[in-house]
Coordinates of C-alpha atoms in Angstrom, one line a residue:
M1 CA 95.0 82.7 130.1
V2 CA 98.4 83.7 131.4
L3 CA 99.8 80.3 130.2
S4 CA 98.5 80.9 126.7
V5 CA 100.2 84.3 126.6
I6 CA 103.5 82.7 127.9
R7 CA 103.2 80.0 125.3
G8 CA 102.6 82.6 122.6
L9 CA 105.6 84.6 123.7
I10 CA 107.8 81.5 123.7
G11 CA 106.6 80.6 120.2
A12 CA 107.3 84.2 119.1
G13 CA 110.8 84.0 120.5
L14 CA 111.5 80.8 118.7
L15 CA 110.1 82.2 115.5
A16 CA 112.2 85.3 115.9
T17 CA 115.3 83.3 116.7
G18 CA 114.8 81.2 113.5
V19 CA 114.2 84.3 111.4
T20 CA 117.4 86.1 112.7
A21 CA 119.5 82.9 112.7
H22 CA 119.2 82.4 108.9
S23 CA 120.0 85.4 106.8
I24 CA 117.9 85.9 103.7
P25 CA 119.0 88.1 100.8
A26 CA 117.2 91.5 101.1
S27 CA 115.8 91.1 97.6
S28 CA 113.6 88.2 98.7
Q29 CA 112.3 89.7 101.9
I30 CA 108.9 91.2 102.1
A31 CA 108.5 94.1 104.5
V32 CA 104.8 93.8 105.5
N33 CA 104.8 94.5 109.2
C34 CA 108.3 96.0 109.6
A35 CA 109.7 99.5 109.9
D36 CA 112.2 101.6 111.9
R37 CA 111.8 100.9 115.6
A38 CA 111.0 104.6 116.4
Q39 CA 108.2 104.5 113.7
V40 CA 106.8 101.3 115.2
S41 CA 107.0 102.6 118.7
D42 CA 105.4 105.9 117.7
F43 CA 102.6 104.1 115.8
L44 CA 101.8 101.8 118.8
A45 CA 101.6 104.8 121.1
R46 CA 99.5 106.9 118.8
Q47 CA 97.2 104.3 117.5
Y48 CA 96.7 102.0 120.5
Q49 CA 98.2 104.0 123.4
E50 CA 100.6 101.2 124.0
K51 CA 103.9 101.7 125.8
P52 CA 106.8 99.3 126.6
A53 CA 105.8 96.7 129.1
A54 CA 108.5 94.0 128.8
T55 CA 111.8 93.3 126.9
A56 CA 114.1 90.4 126.5
L57 CA 117.2 89.5 124.5
I58 CA 116.5 86.8 121.9
N59 CA 120.1 86.4 120.7
P60 CA 123.0 88.8 120.0
Q61 CA 121.1 89.9 116.8
A62 CA 117.7 90.7 118.1
I63 CA 115.5 91.7 121.1
M64 CA 111.8 91.3 121.6
E65 CA 109.6 93.9 123.2
V66 CA 106.0 93.8 124.4
Y67 CA 104.0 97.0 124.2
A68 CA 100.8 97.2 126.2
S69 CA 98.1 99.7 127.0
D70 CA 96.0 100.3 130.1
S71 CA 93.0 99.0 128.2
G72 CA 94.7 95.6 127.7
S73 CA 95.8 95.6 124.1
W74 CA 99.3 94.4 123.5
T75 CA 101.8 94.0 120.7
L76 CA 105.0 91.9 120.5
I77 CA 107.8 93.2 118.3
V78 CA 111.2 92.0 117.4
T79 CA 114.0 94.5 116.7
D80 CA 117.3 93.6 115.0
V81 CA 120.7 95.2 115.5
N82 CA 120.0 97.6 112.6
G83 CA 117.0 99.0 114.3
R84 CA 114.4 97.3 112.1
S85 CA 111.3 96.2 114.1
C86 CA 108.7 93.7 113.0
V87 CA 105.3 93.1 114.6
I88 CA 105.1 89.4 115.4
L89 CA 101.9 89.1 117.5
A90 CA 99.1 91.3 118.9
G91 CA 96.3 90.7 121.2
K92 CA 93.9 91.8 124.0
N93 CA 93.6 91.4 127.8
W94 CA 97.3 92.1 128.7
E95 CA 97.7 91.6 132.4
A96 CA 100.8 92.8 134.2
L97 CA 101.8 90.5 137.0
P98 CA 103.5 91.8 140.2
P99 CA 107.1 90.9 140.6
L100 CA 107.7 87.6 142.4
P101 CA 109.5 87.7 145.7
M102 CA 113.2 86.8 145.6
P103 CA 113.9 83.4 147.2
K104 CA 115.8 83.4 150.4
A105 CA 119.3 82.1 150.2

C-alpha cells in the first residue's frame, strides 16, 4: 500500500518535472484542474477537509504538495513559481508515517 503511494508520488514528480521543464505557449494550454494556489488550498480544505501533509521541491520552477484529511483522502498538487497550482493525483487511505530515527554517526 505505502509502496504504491510512493510510486505514485515519484511518477507525479516525474510528470510535473516534464511539464515544467518544457514551456508551452499559454494559448495551447488547457486549464482543467488548475487555479491560483490559495483557491486550490481553500477548495481542498472546504470540500474535503484536507490540509498540507507534505511538500517537496521538484525543481527551481515548481513544488509539489500533498494535502490530506483525517478521514484518509489526499490530493497531490504542483505549484509553479507564478502561484498556479494543478491537481495531479488524488486518492484515499492516506497514512502518515512517524519520522524515522536519525542514524547515529
